Amino acid sequence: QSVLTQPPSASGTPGQRVTISCSGSSSNIGSNSVYWYQQLPGTAPKLLIYSNNQRPSGVPDRFSGSRSGTSASLAISGLRSEDEADYYCAAWDDSLRGWVFGGGTKLSVL
Amino acid sequence: EVQLVESGGGLVQPGGSLRLSCAASGFTFSNYDMHWVRQGTGKGLEWVSGISSAGDTFYLGSVKGRFTISRENAKNSLYLQMNSLRAGDTAVYYCARGAATGFDPWGQGTLVTVSS
């Protein structure tokens, strides 16, 4: 049982916009920045979004993040086949004094 | 190029010990926090431990007292000493550089299997 809650799966067709939610609490998302990581099959995770809504250089602007209260979301517009991957949200938890991840969402591009 | 390379994984019996290493290159290692994150087969990511640039350490509750994170700045290296290993510790262990901008980059991971 992960501290942050994500839907186990999401899907969309090429060109569509999909969103992935991440629900937490006041001790993590409610008071700290949210990060999103993309893990392509068989590879190490890669940073996708930091500080709730910032994109590292090299990440396409099709990817965007937002945070509201104790929840966050990742949006992917103009869906492409290469976006098929697992997506994880993460945040620092003040109560646990450690980083917590969501259980991950497997995105399928139909 | 910023790079992290883990080593030291392998097969160990329950109750045994293992020491993981992470060799860093391409950046000023001493200026950054460093972390270990693990992933069981077919499972999600789980943060295990972190060490700040100042040497402060943080641990996942279930590994506290069994795992010890350390760093050797002169060798640009991060370590994870794992004692009293359990089957539930079986996973790929990644090291990652930490900053306000997130865990970036990640190493390729090293597999730890705890089994008799």
PDB file of C-alpha atoms in Angstrom:
ATOM      1  CA  GLN A   1       0.000   0.000   0.000  1.00  0.00           C
ATOM      2  CA  SER A   2       1.701   3.172  -1.206  1.00  0.00           C
ATOM      3  CA  VAL A   3       1.454   6.447   0.713  1.00  0.00           C
ATOM      4  CA  LEU A   4       0.544   8.274  -2.488  1.00  0.00           C
ATOM      5  CA  THR A   5      -2.390   6.860  -4.465  1.00  0.00           C
ATOM      6  CA  GLN A   6      -2.358   6.576  -8.252  1.00  0.00           C
ATOM      7  CA  PRO A   7      -4.681   4.682 -10.598  1.00  0.00           C
ATOM      8  CA  PRO A   8      -2.960   1.436 -11.655  1.00  0.00           C
ATOM      9  CA  SER A   9      -3.645   2.023 -15.324  1.00  0.00           C
ATOM     10  CA  ALA A  10      -4.593   4.657 -17.883  1.00  0.00           C
ATOM     11  CA  SER A  11      -4.973   4.596 -21.631  1.00  0.00           C
ATOM     12  CA  GLY A  12      -5.548   6.772 -24.652  1.00  0.00           C
ATOM     13  CA  THR A  13      -5.250   6.846 -28.402  1.00  0.00           C
ATOM     14  CA  PRO A  14      -2.555   8.718 -30.322  1.00  0.00           C
ATOM     15  CA  GLY A  15      -3.156  12.460 -30.235  1.00  0.00           C
ATOM     16  CA  GLN A  16      -5.430  12.317 -27.194  1.00  0.00           C
ATOM     17  CA  ARG A  17      -4.879  14.032 -23.849  1.00  0.00           C
ATOM     18  CA  VAL A  18      -4.679  11.869 -20.752  1.00  0.00           C
ATOM     19  CA  THR A  19      -4.308  12.753 -17.103  1.00  0.00           C
ATOM     20  CA  ILE A  20      -2.911  10.702 -14.227  1.00  0.00           C
ATOM     21  CA  SER A  21      -3.882  11.596 -10.675  1.00  0.00           C
ATOM     22  CA  CYS A  22      -1.862  11.331  -7.471  1.00  0.00           C
ATOM     23  CA  SER A  23      -3.552  11.663  -4.103  1.00  0.00           C
ATOM     24  CA  GLY A  24      -1.721  12.241  -0.847  1.00  0.00           C
ATOM     25  CA  SER A  25      -2.132  14.029   2.465  1.00  0.00           C
ATOM     26  CA  SER A  26      -1.225  17.200   4.303  1.00  0.00           C
ATOM     27  CA  SER A  27       2.152  15.769   5.330  1.00  0.00           C
ATOM     28  CA  ASN A  28       3.334  15.150   1.780  1.00  0.00           C
ATOM     29  CA  ILE A  29       1.616  16.697  -1.257  1.00  0.00           C
ATOM     30  CA  GLY A  30      -0.209  19.206   0.903  1.00  0.00           C
ATOM     31  CA  SER A  31       3.032  20.800   2.072  1.00  0.00           C
ATOM     32  CA  ASN A  32       5.778  19.770  -0.330  1.00  0.00           C
ATOM     33  CA  SER A  33       6.553  19.759  -4.025  1.00  0.00           C
ATOM     34  CA  VAL A  34       5.435  16.915  -6.249  1.00  0.00           C
ATOM     35  CA  TYR A  35       7.702  15.160  -8.711  1.00  0.00           C
ATOM     36  CA  TRP A  36       6.823  12.863 -11.606  1.00  0.00           C
ATOM     37  CA  TYR A  37       9.006  10.128 -13.073  1.00  0.00           C
ATOM     38  CA  GLN A  38       8.651   8.164 -16.293  1.00  0.00           C
ATOM     39  CA  GLN A  39       9.908   4.591 -16.519  1.00  0.00           C
ATOM     40  CA  LEU A  40      10.032   3.116 -19.996  1.00  0.00           C
ATOM     41  CA  PRO A  41       9.987  -0.697 -20.169  1.00  0.00           C
ATOM     42  CA  GLY A  42      13.252  -2.227 -18.999  1.00  0.00           C
ATOM     43  CA  THR A  43      14.906   1.078 -18.149  1.00  0.00           C
ATOM     44  CA  ALA A  44      15.670   3.198 -15.101  1.00  0.00           C
ATOM     45  CA  PRO A  45      13.220   5.938 -14.108  1.00  0.00           C
ATOM     46  CA  LYS A  46      13.658   9.403 -15.585  1.00  0.00           C
ATOM     47  CA  LEU A  47      12.651  12.747 -14.092  1.00  0.00           C
ATOM     48  CA  LEU A  48       9.675  14.201 -15.947  1.00  0.00           C
ATOM     49  CA  ILE A  49       8.303  17.025 -13.752  1.00  0.00           C
ATOM     50  CA  TYR A  50       9.778  18.744 -10.689  1.00  0.00           C
ATOM     51  CA  SER A  51       8.422  21.325  -8.256  1.00  0.00           C
ATOM     52  CA  ASN A  52       4.820  20.468  -9.199  1.00  0.00           C
ATOM     53  CA  ASN A  53       4.873  21.865 -12.713  1.00  0.00           C
ATOM     54  CA  GLN A  54       8.419  22.438 -13.950  1.00  0.00           C
ATOM     55  CA  ARG A  55       9.901  20.512 -16.869  1.00  0.00           C
ATOM     56  CA  PRO A  56      13.602  19.646 -16.991  1.00  0.00           C
ATOM     57  CA  SER A  57      15.309  20.601 -20.208  1.00  0.00           C
ATOM     58  CA  GLY A  58      14.637  18.039 -22.892  1.00  0.00           C
ATOM     59  CA  VAL A  59      11.171  17.058 -21.655  1.00  0.00           C
ATOM     60  CA  PRO A  60       8.561  17.981 -24.283  1.00  0.00           C
ATOM     61  CA  ASP A  61       5.941  20.573 -23.384  1.00  0.00           C
ATOM     62  CA  ARG A  62       3.316  17.893 -24.041  1.00  0.00           C
ATOM     63  CA  PHE A  63       3.948  16.916 -20.432  1.00  0.00           C
ATOM     64  CA  SER A  64       2.576  19.172 -17.692  1.00  0.00           C
ATOM     65  CA  GLY A  65       2.002  18.895 -13.962  1.00  0.00           C
ATOM     66  CA  SER A  66      -0.233  20.566 -11.438  1.00  0.00           C
ATOM     67  CA  ARG A  67      -0.933  20.433  -7.710  1.00  0.00           C
ATOM     68  CA  SER A  68      -4.020  21.431  -5.757  1.00  0.00           C
ATOM     69  CA  GLY A  69      -4.374  20.821  -2.043  1.00  0.00           C
ATOM     70  CA  THR A  70      -3.351  17.251  -1.304  1.00  0.00           C
ATOM     71  CA  SER A  71      -3.599  16.034  -4.893  1.00  0.00           C
ATOM     72  CA  ALA A  72      -1.536  16.371  -8.028  1.00  0.00           C
ATOM     73  CA  SER A  73      -1.908  15.387 -11.628  1.00  0.00           C
ATOM     74  CA  LEU A  74       0.198  14.749 -14.688  1.00  0.00           C
ATOM     75  CA  ALA A  75      -1.237  15.594 -18.094  1.00  0.00           C
ATOM     76  CA  ILE A  76       0.074  14.302 -21.382  1.00  0.00           C
ATOM     77  CA  SER A  77      -1.282  15.925 -24.517  1.00  0.00           C
ATOM     78  CA  GLY A  78      -0.787  14.804 -28.115  1.00  0.00           C
ATOM     79  CA  LEU A  79      -0.282  11.237 -26.908  1.00  0.00           C
ATOM     80  CA  ARG A  80       2.376   9.272 -28.782  1.00  0.00           C
ATOM     81  CA  SER A  81       3.222   5.578 -28.831  1.00  0.00           C
ATOM     82  CA  GLU A  82       6.568   6.278 -27.170  1.00  0.00           C
ATOM     83  CA  ASP A  83       4.730   7.641 -24.120  1.00  0.00           C
ATOM     84  CA  GLU A  84       3.747   4.078 -23.217  1.00  0.00           C
ATOM     85  CA  ALA A  85       5.441   3.672 -19.837  1.00  0.00           C
ATOM     86  CA  ASP A  86       4.942   3.566 -16.087  1.00  0.00           C
ATOM     87  CA  TYR A  87       4.503   6.949 -14.384  1.00  0.00           C
ATOM     88  CA  TYR A  88       5.208   7.608 -10.711  1.00  0.00           C
ATOM     89  CA  CYS A  89       4.503  10.609  -8.500  1.00  0.00           C
ATOM     90  CA  ALA A  90       6.686  11.357  -5.475  1.00  0.00           C
ATOM     91  CA  ALA A  91       6.929  13.835  -2.617  1.00  0.00           C
ATOM     92  CA  TRP A  92       8.765  14.343   0.657  1.00  0.00           C
ATOM     93  CA  ASP A  93       6.685  13.321   3.672  1.00  0.00           C
ATOM     94  CA  ASP A  94       7.177  15.477   6.777  1.00  0.00           C
ATOM     95  CA  SER A  95       5.702  12.868   9.143  1.00  0.00           C
ATOM     96  CA  LEU A  96       7.660   9.899   7.824  1.00  0.00           C
ATOM     97  CA  ARG A  97      10.803  11.984   7.279  1.00  0.00           C
ATOM     98  CA  GLY A  98      11.337  10.320   3.957  1.00  0.00           C
ATOM     99  CA  TRP A  99      10.382  10.315   0.305  1.00  0.00           C
ATOM    100  CA  VAL A 100       7.173   8.567  -0.719  1.00  0.00           C
ATOM    101  CA  PHE A 101       6.132   7.339  -4.141  1.00  0.00           C
ATOM    102  CA  GLY A 102       2.804   6.510  -5.689  1.00  0.00           C
ATOM    103  CA  GLY A 103       2.192   2.921  -6.726  1.00  0.00           C
ATOM    104  CA  GLY A 104       2.660   3.845 -10.374  1.00  0.00           C
ATOM    105  CA  THR A 105       0.323   4.138 -13.351  1.00  0.00           C
ATOM    106  CA  LYS A 106       0.838   2.026 -16.446  1.00  0.00           C
ATOM    107  CA  LEU A 107      -0.055   4.102 -19.488  1.00  0.00           C
ATOM    108  CA  SER A 108      -1.121   2.253 -22.612  1.00  0.00           C
ATOM    109  CA  VAL A 109      -1.364   3.939 -25.997  1.00  0.00           C
ATOM    110  CA  LEU A 110      -4.034   2.069 -27.905  1.00  0.00           C
TER     111      LEU A 110
ATOM    112  CA  GLU B   1      28.099  13.641 -18.873  1.00  0.00           C
ATOM    113  CA  VAL B   2      26.517  13.046 -15.488  1.00  0.00           C
ATOM    114  CA  GLN B   3      26.601   9.324 -14.764  1.00  0.00           C
ATOM    115  CA  LEU B   4      25.839   6.959 -11.892  1.00  0.00           C
ATOM    116  CA  VAL B   5      26.928   3.320 -11.941  1.00  0.00           C
ATOM    117  CA  GLU B   6      25.795   0.863  -9.264  1.00  0.00           C
ATOM    118  CA  SER B   7      27.563  -2.358  -8.350  1.00  0.00           C
ATOM    119  CA  GLY B   8      27.628  -4.970  -5.604  1.00  0.00           C
ATOM    120  CA  GLY B   9      24.301  -6.704  -6.130  1.00  0.00           C
ATOM    121  CA  GLY B  10      23.926 -10.451  -6.083  1.00  0.00           C
ATOM    122  CA  LEU B  11      22.370 -13.480  -4.419  1.00  0.00           C
ATOM    123  CA  VAL B  12      22.494 -13.591  -0.619  1.00  0.00           C
ATOM    124  CA  GLN B  13      20.846 -15.833   1.956  1.00  0.00           C
ATOM    125  CA  PRO B  14      18.272 -14.490   4.389  1.00  0.00           C
ATOM    126  CA  GLY B  15      20.058 -12.906   7.324  1.00  0.00           C
ATOM    127  CA  GLY B  16      23.111 -12.159   5.194  1.00  0.00           C
ATOM    128  CA  SER B  17      24.808  -8.902   4.273  1.00  0.00           C
ATOM    129  CA  LEU B  18      25.661  -7.059   1.099  1.00  0.00           C
ATOM    130  CA  ARG B  19      27.290  -3.714   0.314  1.00  0.00           C
ATOM    131  CA  LEU B  20      26.147  -1.741  -2.696  1.00  0.00           C
ATOM    132  CA  SER B  21      28.284   0.941  -4.309  1.00  0.00           C
ATOM    133  CA  CYS B  22      27.429   3.782  -6.655  1.00  0.00           C
ATOM    134  CA  ALA B  23      30.193   5.484  -8.630  1.00  0.00           C
ATOM    135  CA  ALA B  24      29.399   9.042  -9.670  1.00  0.00           C
ATOM    136  CA  SER B  25      31.003  11.079 -12.437  1.00  0.00           C
ATOM    137  CA  GLY B  26      30.414  14.241 -14.409  1.00  0.00           C
ATOM    138  CA  PHE B  27      29.415  16.489 -11.492  1.00  0.00           C
ATOM    139  CA  THR B  28      30.712  17.771  -8.138  1.00  0.00           C
ATOM    140  CA  PHE B  29      29.574  14.815  -6.031  1.00  0.00           C
ATOM    141  CA  SER B  30      30.135  16.487  -2.666  1.00  0.00           C
ATOM    142  CA  ASN B  31      27.604  19.227  -3.477  1.00  0.00           C
ATOM    143  CA  TYR B  32      24.628  16.907  -3.857  1.00  0.00           C
ATOM    144  CA  ASP B  33      22.298  14.769  -1.763  1.00  0.00           C
ATOM    145  CA  MET B  34      22.261  11.140  -2.865  1.00  0.00           C
ATOM    146  CA  HIS B  35      19.603   8.442  -2.562  1.00  0.00           C
ATOM    147  CA  TRP B  36      18.882   4.747  -2.929  1.00  0.00           C
ATOM    148  CA  VAL B  37      15.528   3.714  -4.422  1.00  0.00           C
ATOM    149  CA  ARG B  38      14.481   0.098  -4.965  1.00  0.00           C
ATOM    150  CA  GLN B  39      11.999  -1.715  -7.166  1.00  0.00           C
ATOM    151  CA  GLY B  40      10.805  -5.250  -6.592  1.00  0.00           C
ATOM    152  CA  THR B  41      10.101  -7.361  -9.654  1.00  0.00           C
ATOM    153  CA  GLY B  42       6.891  -6.117 -11.239  1.00  0.00           C
ATOM    154  CA  LYS B  43       6.420  -3.607  -8.426  1.00  0.00           C
ATOM    155  CA  GLY B  44       6.620   0.125  -7.948  1.00  0.00           C
ATOM    156  CA  LEU B  45       9.412   2.396  -6.766  1.00  0.00           C
ATOM    157  CA  GLU B  46      10.257   2.570  -3.055  1.00  0.00           C
ATOM    158  CA  TRP B  47      12.675   5.101  -1.578  1.00  0.00           C
ATOM    159  CA  VAL B  48      15.116   3.357   0.759  1.00  0.00           C
ATOM    160  CA  SER B  49      17.589   5.882   2.079  1.00  0.00           C
ATOM    161  CA  GLY B  50      19.154   9.256   1.456  1.00  0.00           C
ATOM    162  CA  ILE B  51      22.225  11.188   2.582  1.00  0.00           C
ATOM    163  CA  SER B  52      22.575  14.941   2.371  1.00  0.00           C
ATOM    164  CA  SER B  53      25.639  16.771   1.144  1.00  0.00           C
ATOM    165  CA  ALA B  54      26.311  17.548   4.812  1.00  0.00           C
ATOM    166  CA  GLY B  55      26.118  13.869   5.773  1.00  0.00           C
ATOM    167  CA  ASP B  56      22.656  13.756   7.357  1.00  0.00           C
ATOM    168  CA  THR B  57      21.023  10.379   6.779  1.00  0.00           C
ATOM    169  CA  PHE B  58      17.409   9.306   6.306  1.00  0.00           C
ATOM    170  CA  TYR B  59      15.880   5.837   6.070  1.00  0.00           C
ATOM    171  CA  LEU B  60      12.693   4.016   5.156  1.00  0.00           C
ATOM    172  CA  GLY B  61      11.185   2.731   8.373  1.00  0.00           C
ATOM    173  CA  SER B  62      11.474  -0.953   7.467  1.00  0.00           C
ATOM    174  CA  VAL B  63      15.228  -0.748   6.850  1.00  0.00           C
ATOM    175  CA  LYS B  64      16.179   1.450   9.800  1.00  0.00           C
ATOM    176  CA  GLY B  65      18.717  -0.347  11.967  1.00  0.00           C
ATOM    177  CA  ARG B  66      19.545  -2.830   9.188  1.00  0.00           C
ATOM    178  CA  PHE B  67      20.795  -0.607   6.360  1.00  0.00           C
ATOM    179  CA  THR B  68      23.461   2.110   6.550  1.00  0.00           C
ATOM    180  CA  ILE B  69      23.997   4.716   3.868  1.00  0.00           C
ATOM    181  CA  SER B  70      27.353   6.454   3.563  1.00  0.00           C
ATOM    182  CA  ARG B  71      29.369   8.467   1.106  1.00  0.00           C
ATOM    183  CA  GLU B  72      33.038   8.982   0.334  1.00  0.00           C
ATOM    184  CA  ASN B  73      33.352  12.311  -1.418  1.00  0.00           C
ATOM    185  CA  ALA B  74      37.043  11.847  -2.206  1.00  0.00           C
ATOM    186  CA  LYS B  75      36.093   8.783  -4.259  1.00  0.00           C
ATOM    187  CA  ASN B  76      32.835  10.204  -5.665  1.00  0.00           C
ATOM    188  CA  SER B  77      31.107   7.166  -4.238  1.00  0.00           C
ATOM    189  CA  LEU B  78      27.873   6.331  -2.445  1.00  0.00           C
ATOM    190  CA  TYR B  79      27.367   3.132  -0.468  1.00  0.00           C
ATOM    191  CA  LEU B  80      24.550   1.121   1.079  1.00  0.00           C
ATOM    192  CA  GLN B  81      25.513  -1.469   3.685  1.00  0.00           C
ATOM    193  CA  MET B  82      22.652  -3.934   3.999  1.00  0.00           C
ATOM    194  CA  ASN B  83      22.562  -6.320   6.973  1.00  0.00           C
ATOM    195  CA  SER B  84      19.990  -8.851   8.204  1.00  0.00           C
ATOM    196  CA  LEU B  85      18.580  -9.103   4.710  1.00  0.00           C
ATOM    197  CA  ARG B  86      15.070 -10.452   4.206  1.00  0.00           C
ATOM    198  CA  ALA B  87      13.220 -11.866   1.214  1.00  0.00           C
ATOM    199  CA  GLY B  88      11.247  -8.623   1.060  1.00  0.00           C
ATOM    200  CA  ASP B  89      14.469  -6.718   0.342  1.00  0.00           C
ATOM    201  CA  THR B  90      14.772  -8.474  -3.027  1.00  0.00           C
ATOM    202  CA  ALA B  91      14.741  -5.735  -5.665  1.00  0.00           C
ATOM    203  CA  VAL B  92      16.692  -3.726  -8.177  1.00  0.00           C
ATOM    204  CA  TYR B  93      18.444  -0.972  -6.241  1.00  0.00           C
ATOM    205  CA  TYR B  94      18.968   2.343  -8.003  1.00  0.00           C
ATOM    206  CA  CYS B  95      21.113   5.221  -6.831  1.00  0.00           C
ATOM    207  CA  ALA B  96      19.954   8.697  -7.759  1.00  0.00           C
ATOM    208  CA  ARG B  97      21.284  12.211  -7.380  1.00  0.00           C
ATOM    209  CA  GLY B  98      18.964  14.413  -5.358  1.00  0.00           C
ATOM    210  CA  ALA B  99      18.211  18.115  -5.558  1.00  0.00           C
ATOM    211  CA  ALA B 100      15.270  20.504  -5.314  1.00  0.00           C
ATOM    212  CA  THR B 101      14.831  19.639  -8.969  1.00  0.00           C
ATOM    213  CA  GLY B 102      14.203  15.994  -8.162  1.00  0.00           C
ATOM    214  CA  PHE B 103      16.013  12.672  -8.406  1.00  0.00           C
ATOM    215  CA  ASP B 104      18.077  13.104 -11.543  1.00  0.00           C
ATOM    216  CA  PRO B 105      19.765  11.167 -12.950  1.00  0.00           C
ATOM    217  CA  TRP B 106      19.320   7.559 -11.906  1.00  0.00           C
ATOM    218  CA  GLY B 107      21.805   4.756 -12.331  1.00  0.00           C
ATOM    219  CA  GLN B 108      21.008   1.591 -14.264  1.00  0.00           C
ATOM    220  CA  GLY B 109      20.380  -0.376 -11.068  1.00  0.00           C
ATOM    221  CA  THR B 110      21.854  -3.465  -9.426  1.00  0.00           C
ATOM    222  CA  LEU B 111      19.814  -6.562  -8.571  1.00  0.00           C
ATOM    223  CA  VAL B 112      19.753  -7.887  -5.023  1.00  0.00           C
ATOM    224  CA  THR B 113      18.168 -11.301  -4.515  1.00  0.00           C
ATOM    225  CA  VAL B 114      17.618 -12.614  -0.992  1.00  0.00           C
ATOM    226  CA  SER B 115      16.899 -16.321  -1.114  1.00  0.00           C
ATOM    227  CA  SER B 116      18.045 -19.603   0.363  1.00  0.00           C
TER     228      SER B 116
END
